[in-house]
Short mmCIF file of C-alpha atoms in Angstrom, two decimals:
data_model
loop_
_atom_site.label_atom_id
_atom_site.label_comp_id
_atom_site.label_asym_id
_atom_site.label_seq_id
_atom_site.Cartn_x
_atom_site.Cartn_y
_atom_site.Cartn_z
CA MET A 124 -11.05 -20.39 -18.70
CA ALA A 125 -10.42 -23.17 -16.56
CA PHE A 126 -11.21 -22.41 -13.04
CA GLN A 127 -9.45 -24.25 -9.20
CA SER A 128 -13.11 -24.12 -7.27
CA VAL A 129 -13.50 -27.40 -6.58
CA PHE A 130 -16.72 -28.96 -4.48
CA LYS A 131 -14.72 -32.58 -3.09
CA ILE A 132 -16.75 -35.04 -1.01
CA VAL A 133 -15.05 -37.93 -0.09
CA ASP A 134 -16.82 -38.25 3.28
CA TRP A 135 -20.56 -37.83 1.13
CA LYS A 136 -22.79 -39.71 3.49
CA LYS A 137 -21.81 -37.83 6.50
CA GLU A 138 -24.27 -39.40 8.60
CA ASN A 139 -24.32 -37.30 11.57
CA SER A 140 -25.16 -34.92 10.46
CA GLU A 141 -28.64 -34.25 10.44
CA ILE A 142 -30.09 -31.12 7.35
CA ASP A 143 -33.17 -29.35 8.52
CA THR A 144 -35.93 -30.69 5.31
CA LYS A 145 -38.98 -29.29 5.14
CA ASN A 146 -42.10 -30.99 3.31
CA SER A 147 -42.23 -30.17 -0.56
CA VAL A 148 -45.42 -27.05 -0.33
CA LEU A 149 -48.20 -27.26 -3.63
CA PHE A 150 -47.54 -23.22 -4.86
CA GLY A 151 -49.17 -23.18 -7.74
CA CYS A 152 -50.18 -24.82 -11.66
CA GLY A 153 -50.94 -25.07 -14.76
CA SER A 154 -51.25 -26.39 -18.27
CA SER A 155 -48.32 -25.69 -20.65
CA SER A 156 -48.42 -26.48 -24.47
CA CYS A 157 -45.92 -28.81 -26.09
CA ARG A 158 -46.64 -26.19 -28.41
CA ARG A 159 -46.02 -23.08 -26.91
CA GLN A 160 -44.83 -23.62 -23.90
CA LYS A 161 -46.26 -21.18 -21.64
CA PHE A 162 -48.27 -21.48 -18.77
CA ASN A 163 -51.97 -21.10 -18.76
CA PHE A 164 -52.51 -21.06 -14.64
CA SER A 165 -55.61 -21.12 -14.75
CA LYS A 166 -56.95 -24.00 -16.68
CA TYR A 167 -57.15 -27.31 -14.42
CA ASN A 168 -58.63 -29.83 -17.50
CA SER A 169 -55.17 -30.85 -18.02
CA LEU A 170 -54.94 -32.96 -14.99
CA LYS A 171 -55.53 -36.29 -15.17
CA TYR A 172 -56.73 -38.58 -13.03
CA PHE A 173 -55.41 -42.06 -12.51
CA ASN A 174 -57.79 -45.02 -13.99
CA SER A 175 -57.87 -47.56 -11.11
CA ASP A 176 -60.03 -50.04 -13.44
CA ILE A 177 -57.05 -50.33 -15.58
CA GLU A 178 -55.29 -54.20 -16.35
CA LEU A 179 -51.86 -53.44 -15.93
CA LYS A 180 -50.52 -55.89 -17.58
CA ALA A 181 -47.54 -55.85 -20.56
CA SER A 182 -50.37 -57.93 -23.38
CA THR A 183 -52.92 -54.76 -22.53
CA PHE A 184 -51.04 -52.47 -24.03
CA GLN A 185 -49.74 -54.55 -27.69
CA THR A 186 -52.10 -53.69 -29.46
CA LYS A 187 -52.19 -50.35 -29.02
CA VAL A 188 -49.56 -47.84 -30.71
CA ASN A 189 -50.77 -47.44 -34.28
CA ASP A 190 -53.70 -46.24 -32.41
CA VAL A 191 -51.40 -42.86 -31.31
CA ILE A 192 -50.47 -40.63 -34.63
CA ASP A 193 -48.21 -37.79 -35.05
CA ILE A 194 -46.69 -37.85 -31.26
CA LEU A 195 -42.96 -36.39 -32.10
CA GLU A 196 -45.02 -32.87 -33.39
CA THR A 197 -46.63 -33.10 -29.76
CA ILE A 198 -44.86 -33.83 -27.27
CA GLN A 199 -41.24 -32.12 -28.68
CA TYR A 200 -41.10 -29.49 -25.67
CA ASN A 201 -38.47 -28.31 -24.30
CA PRO A 202 -38.21 -29.65 -19.95
CA TYR A 203 -35.56 -27.36 -19.74
CA ARG A 204 -37.43 -24.29 -19.63
CA LEU A 205 -40.30 -24.44 -17.85
CA ALA A 206 -38.36 -23.63 -14.69
CA SER A 207 -37.47 -19.29 -16.11
CA ASN A 208 -41.32 -19.57 -17.68
CA PHE A 209 -43.42 -18.66 -13.59
CA ARG A 210 -40.59 -16.23 -12.17
CA ASP A 211 -43.93 -14.43 -12.30
CA VAL A 212 -45.86 -16.70 -9.81
CA ILE A 213 -43.18 -16.58 -7.87
CA VAL A 214 -43.39 -13.57 -4.63
CA ASN A 215 -42.25 -12.58 -1.58
CA TYR A 216 -38.96 -15.09 -1.90
CA PRO A 217 -36.60 -14.40 -0.30
CA ALA A 218 -32.87 -13.14 -2.10
CA ASN A 219 -30.91 -16.44 -3.54
CA CYS A 220 -33.74 -18.00 -3.96
CA VAL A 221 -33.57 -21.15 -6.42
CA ILE A 222 -34.90 -21.88 -9.21
CA THR A 223 -35.10 -25.07 -11.22
CA SER A 224 -36.59 -27.66 -12.22
CA ARG A 225 -37.35 -31.20 -9.98
CA SER A 226 -34.89 -33.38 -11.93
CA VAL A 227 -32.21 -31.01 -11.43
CA ILE A 228 -32.14 -31.78 -8.12
CA SER A 229 -33.02 -35.38 -8.08
CA LYS A 230 -29.38 -35.19 -10.07
CA ILE A 231 -28.01 -33.77 -7.60
CA MET A 232 -29.29 -35.40 -4.86
CA ASN A 233 -28.06 -39.14 -6.09
CA THR A 234 -24.97 -37.72 -7.54
CA PRO A 235 -22.63 -39.63 -4.79
CA PHE A 236 -24.81 -42.82 -5.06
CA GLU A 237 -23.62 -43.10 -8.97
CA ILE A 238 -20.14 -43.76 -8.07
CA ASN A 239 -19.21 -47.80 -9.39
CA LYS A 240 -20.90 -46.18 -12.75
CA GLU A 241 -17.44 -45.01 -14.56
CA LYS A 242 -17.50 -40.96 -16.56
CA ARG A 243 -20.53 -40.25 -15.43
CA LYS A 244 -21.02 -36.48 -15.40
CA TRP A 245 -23.82 -34.17 -15.73
CA ILE A 246 -22.78 -29.33 -16.39
CA ILE A 247 -25.33 -27.40 -14.62
CA LYS A 248 -25.39 -24.25 -15.34
CA ALA A 249 -26.51 -21.31 -12.32
CA LYS A 250 -26.97 -17.22 -12.79
CA LEU A 251 -28.00 -14.90 -11.20
CA THR A 252 -30.73 -13.41 -12.42
CA GLU A 253 -32.60 -9.81 -12.52
CA ARG A 254 -34.97 -10.79 -9.04
CA GLY A 255 -31.77 -11.88 -6.74
CA PHE A 256 -32.28 -15.84 -7.61
CA ILE A 257 -30.40 -18.02 -8.70
CA LYS A 258 -32.06 -20.13 -11.79
CA LEU A 259 -29.84 -23.39 -11.53
CA TYR A 260 -30.28 -25.40 -14.59
CA TYR A 261 -28.58 -28.02 -17.41
CA ASP A 262 -26.57 -27.35 -19.72
CA GLU A 263 -28.45 -28.23 -23.05
CA ASP A 264 -25.30 -29.30 -24.87
CA SER A 265 -24.64 -31.86 -22.55
CA VAL A 266 -27.91 -33.54 -22.40
CA SER A 267 -29.23 -35.69 -24.13
CA SER A 268 -32.56 -36.17 -24.95
CA THR A 269 -32.98 -37.66 -28.15
CA ARG A 270 -35.73 -40.38 -27.82
CA SER A 271 -36.54 -42.55 -30.77
CA GLU A 272 -40.29 -42.05 -32.39
CA SER A 273 -41.53 -46.03 -31.56
CA PHE A 274 -40.04 -45.65 -27.91
CA LEU A 275 -41.96 -41.85 -27.79
CA LYS A 276 -45.38 -43.26 -29.41
CA HIS A 277 -45.41 -46.09 -26.30
CA ASP A 278 -44.62 -43.44 -23.77
CA GLU A 279 -47.93 -41.00 -24.65
CA LEU A 280 -49.66 -44.86 -24.95
CA LEU A 281 -48.54 -45.63 -21.74
CA LYS A 282 -50.02 -42.55 -20.20
CA ASN A 283 -53.08 -42.21 -21.57
CA TYR A 284 -54.15 -45.09 -20.43
CA LEU A 285 -52.45 -44.86 -17.30
CA PHE A 286 -53.83 -41.96 -16.78
CA THR A 287 -57.84 -40.55 -17.76
CA GLU A 288 -60.01 -37.05 -18.70
CA LYS A 289 -61.60 -37.36 -15.39
CA PRO A 290 -61.82 -39.19 -12.19
CA GLN A 291 -62.78 -42.09 -11.99
CA SER A 292 -66.73 -41.94 -11.39
CA TYR A 293 -67.05 -40.41 -14.57
CA CYS A 294 -64.16 -41.41 -16.29
CA ARG A 295 -63.86 -42.31 -20.56
CA LYS A 296 -62.47 -45.22 -22.29
CA ILE A 297 -60.94 -43.32 -24.89
CA ILE A 298 -56.83 -42.70 -26.88
CA SER A 299 -56.49 -38.72 -26.17
CA LEU A 300 -53.24 -36.90 -27.32
CA ILE A 301 -52.08 -34.64 -24.77
CA ASN A 302 -51.50 -31.51 -26.61
CA ASP A 303 -51.69 -29.59 -23.25
CA ILE A 304 -48.22 -30.21 -19.71
CA PHE A 305 -49.94 -30.33 -16.47
CA ILE A 306 -47.25 -28.49 -13.94
CA GLU A 307 -47.09 -28.04 -10.30
CA MET A 308 -44.81 -25.13 -9.37
CA TYR A 309 -43.46 -26.51 -5.12
CA LYS A 310 -41.21 -24.34 -3.31
CA ILE A 311 -38.69 -26.32 -0.39
CA SER A 312 -36.36 -25.56 1.83
CA ILE A 313 -32.73 -27.39 2.29
CA GLY A 314 -30.97 -26.47 5.26
CA ASP A 315 -29.93 -22.48 4.77
CA HIS A 316 -31.01 -23.22 1.56
CA ASP A 317 -34.95 -21.72 0.47
CA LEU A 318 -35.53 -23.43 -3.57
CA ALA A 319 -38.24 -23.44 -6.14
CA PHE A 320 -39.12 -26.19 -8.84
CA THR A 321 -40.95 -26.82 -11.16
CA THR A 322 -42.12 -30.71 -12.08
CA GLU A 323 -44.75 -32.07 -15.18
CA THR A 324 -47.73 -34.00 -12.49
CA PRO A 325 -49.04 -37.58 -14.61
CA GLY A 326 -51.74 -37.59 -12.97
CA VAL A 327 -53.42 -37.84 -9.51
CA ILE A 328 -55.86 -39.64 -7.82
CA PHE A 329 -58.73 -38.17 -6.56
CA ASN A 330 -62.85 -38.87 -6.57
CA GLU A 331 -63.62 -35.82 -7.71
CA GLU A 332 -62.62 -33.10 -10.54
CA ILE A 333 -60.25 -31.52 -8.97
CA THR A 334 -60.77 -27.35 -10.37
CA ASP A 335 -59.05 -25.47 -7.69
CA ILE A 336 -55.36 -25.97 -6.20
CA GLU A 337 -56.63 -26.65 -2.71
CA LYS A 338 -57.90 -30.32 -3.92
CA LEU A 339 -55.01 -30.10 -5.96
CA ARG A 340 -52.72 -31.16 -2.37
CA LEU A 341 -55.11 -33.18 -1.17
CA SER A 342 -54.89 -35.34 -4.59
CA GLU A 343 -52.81 -37.93 -4.09
CA HIS A 344 -50.24 -38.12 -7.00
CA ILE A 345 -48.87 -40.80 -9.41
CA TYR A 346 -44.64 -40.67 -10.08
CA TYR A 347 -44.72 -43.28 -14.02
CA GLU A 348 -41.97 -43.22 -16.54
CA LEU A 349 -40.80 -45.65 -18.79
CA ILE A 350 -37.82 -47.90 -19.36
CA ASP A 351 -35.26 -48.55 -21.69
CA SER A 352 -35.50 -52.69 -21.06
CA GLU A 353 -31.05 -52.38 -21.78
CA ASP A 354 -31.65 -50.06 -17.63
CA PHE A 355 -34.26 -52.91 -16.48
CA SER A 356 -33.05 -55.46 -13.85
CA PRO A 357 -34.41 -56.78 -10.20
CA GLU A 358 -31.64 -54.92 -8.53
CA VAL A 359 -32.88 -51.51 -10.56
CA MET A 360 -36.78 -51.64 -9.92
CA ASN A 361 -35.28 -52.60 -5.76
CA TYR A 362 -33.41 -49.68 -5.51
CA ASN A 363 -33.49 -46.81 -8.37
CA PRO A 364 -33.11 -43.33 -6.66
CA ILE A 365 -33.90 -41.34 -9.36
CA TRP A 366 -36.99 -42.37 -8.97
CA TRP A 367 -37.83 -42.44 -4.71
CA SER A 368 -35.68 -38.33 -5.35
CA LYS A 369 -38.19 -37.34 -7.74
CA ALA A 370 -42.10 -38.94 -6.37
CA VAL A 371 -40.92 -37.99 -3.28
CA LEU A 372 -39.70 -33.84 -4.40
CA PHE A 373 -43.33 -33.53 -5.39
CA LYS A 374 -45.06 -36.46 -2.73
CA ALA A 375 -45.29 -39.10 -4.65
CA LYS A 376 -47.22 -42.35 -2.90
CA GLN A 377 -46.81 -44.62 -5.64
CA CYS A 378 -44.43 -45.42 -8.50
CA ILE A 379 -46.04 -47.24 -12.25
CA ILE A 380 -42.84 -48.44 -14.51
CA GLY A 381 -43.01 -49.64 -17.96
CA VAL A 382 -39.70 -51.21 -19.05
CA TYR A 383 -39.95 -50.97 -22.29
CA ASN A 384 -38.20 -53.41 -24.66
CA ARG A 385 -36.63 -51.90 -28.82
CA ASP A 386 -35.58 -55.07 -29.66
CA ASN A 387 -39.54 -56.15 -30.03
CA ASP A 388 -40.95 -52.14 -30.27
CA ASN A 389 -43.36 -52.85 -27.40
CA ILE A 390 -44.28 -52.55 -24.04
CA GLN A 391 -43.13 -56.11 -21.83
CA GLU A 392 -43.88 -55.56 -18.16
CA ILE A 393 -46.09 -52.91 -16.97
CA ILE A 394 -44.24 -52.43 -12.19
CA LYS A 395 -46.41 -51.18 -9.82
CA PHE A 396 -45.27 -50.27 -5.90
CA ASN A 397 -45.29 -47.89 -3.11
CA VAL A 398 -42.89 -44.88 -2.56
CA ASP A 399 -42.01 -45.43 0.99
CA LYS A 400 -40.75 -49.18 0.16
CA PHE A 401 -38.31 -47.22 -0.87
CA GLU A 402 -36.77 -46.58 1.67
CA ASP A 403 -37.83 -49.01 3.72
CA GLU A 404 -36.18 -52.85 1.14
CA ARG A 405 -33.48 -50.43 -0.86
CA LEU A 406 -30.49 -53.11 -0.55
CA TYR A 407 -28.09 -50.76 -0.50
CA GLU A 408 -28.13 -50.08 3.36
CA ASN A 409 -24.25 -48.88 3.89
CA THR A 410 -24.20 -46.78 0.06
CA TRP A 411 -27.55 -45.08 0.68
CA SER A 412 -30.16 -42.54 2.33
CA PRO A 413 -32.61 -40.28 2.17
CA LYS A 414 -30.45 -38.04 4.93
CA ALA A 415 -27.87 -38.63 2.37
CA ALA A 416 -29.14 -36.98 -0.29
CA TRP A 417 -30.12 -34.49 1.43
CA ASN A 418 -27.35 -33.57 2.59
CA PHE A 419 -25.73 -33.93 -0.63
CA LEU A 420 -27.93 -31.39 -2.00
CA ASN A 421 -27.56 -29.06 0.39
CA ASP A 422 -23.71 -28.42 -0.02
CA PHE A 423 -23.82 -27.89 -3.48
CA LEU A 424 -26.59 -25.82 -3.37
CA SER A 425 -23.74 -23.57 -0.45
CA PHE A 426 -21.18 -24.53 -2.84
CA VAL A 427 -22.78 -22.48 -5.47
CA LYS A 428 -23.79 -20.33 -3.68
CA ASN A 429 -20.41 -19.56 -2.43
CA GLU A 430 -18.62 -19.25 -6.17
CA LEU A 431 -21.63 -16.35 -6.75
CA GLU A 432 -20.78 -14.24 -4.75
CA LYS A 433 -16.61 -14.80 -5.75
CA ILE A 434 -18.24 -12.54 -8.85
CA PRO A 435 -17.71 -8.60 -8.38
CA GLU A 436 -21.53 -7.89 -7.95
CA VAL A 437 -21.07 -4.89 -10.92
CA ASP A 438 -20.50 -8.77 -13.30
CA ARG A 439 -23.57 -11.15 -11.78
CA LYS A 440 -26.17 -10.47 -13.62
CA ARG A 441 -24.75 -10.67 -15.99
CA ASN A 442 -22.79 -14.31 -15.75
CA ILE A 443 -23.40 -18.10 -16.40
CA LEU A 444 -21.12 -20.21 -14.17
CA LYS A 445 -20.96 -24.34 -14.97
CA PHE A 446 -20.33 -26.99 -12.89
CA GLN A 447 -19.85 -30.18 -13.57
CA SER A 448 -19.21 -33.42 -11.73
CA PHE A 449 -17.39 -36.37 -11.83
CA TYR A 450 -16.41 -39.34 -10.79
CA ASN A 451 -14.07 -41.88 -13.13
CA ASP A 452 -14.55 -45.46 -10.61
CA LYS A 453 -13.88 -43.45 -7.31
CA PRO A 454 -14.74 -43.74 -4.07
CA TYR A 455 -15.36 -40.24 -3.78
CA VAL A 456 -17.29 -37.35 -5.86
CA VAL A 457 -16.39 -34.05 -7.08
CA CYS A 458 -17.94 -31.10 -8.54
CA GLU A 459 -15.95 -28.68 -10.33
CA ARG A 460 -16.10 -25.03 -11.11
CA ILE A 461 -15.59 -24.46 -14.90
CA GLN A 462 -16.61 -22.03 -16.60
CA ASN A 463 -17.53 -18.42 -16.67
CA ASP A 464 -20.35 -17.28 -20.04
CA ILE A 465 -21.14 -13.10 -19.88
#
């Protein structure tokens, strides 16, 4: 069944609209096994530390990929379900708090800045939980998560060399498969909306072993990503709002990007830079700003909440709403409620 509810933004920059944004606050953390998909909230030994001695050259990694064995078995987890696994940790949250993941927030924030790319869209589901929270998550059928075995091996290899199991003062130079993923949970306020979200933490910089959340809050976080060389260009490296938002949401100060070449089956380049440069040296000053990203997120959350309120109260917790965005080479963004699932 189709709906006529449409959220259309032509002037999505809205430079004269200032949204009150509070910084992300870390309120929980733990380890999630790739196999179990359950959290152990007292476990810190899966947290990784940035190895500052590592030589950030592609040649460092060219002959190492064969050392990583059976990697597919360890990393086939579903990152889109992580947001629901920490619901019991959230206490004293107001009704209508949005529970989601960092990747979902980042995708929404950067939707307006991809309008020059034809036929790009996402589908996101919204559900009101029994506790009155709004769960916001990707429609799994619309998300392509297929990666080649070679890509996954290089991704895991690069992380294992960049991040060690111990702080720099006593790190060990070994390769070890990551069986557990370290997950952090943050809360943030955008305008009138409260959000709680999960994020995978690749690694941190800290001069001692972290054993409690206070030390974790003080540590410098690192944002990491491996990209396909087909998606790489000087323009991408100087301006990529997806990287900016993912890093800012969990207050990472540095980005490390590995460029993977599928034709040669290797990592061809590794680049490290500060997150602040995303704002100070961006190429598209007339089409992007942090304020515009926060404004768009605030407007979309208002749209979702308004659509949920249109459902009779007795049916709200049984309904799942689907929203899609689309922009086909036009100077505006359209987000539309497309379906009710019961």
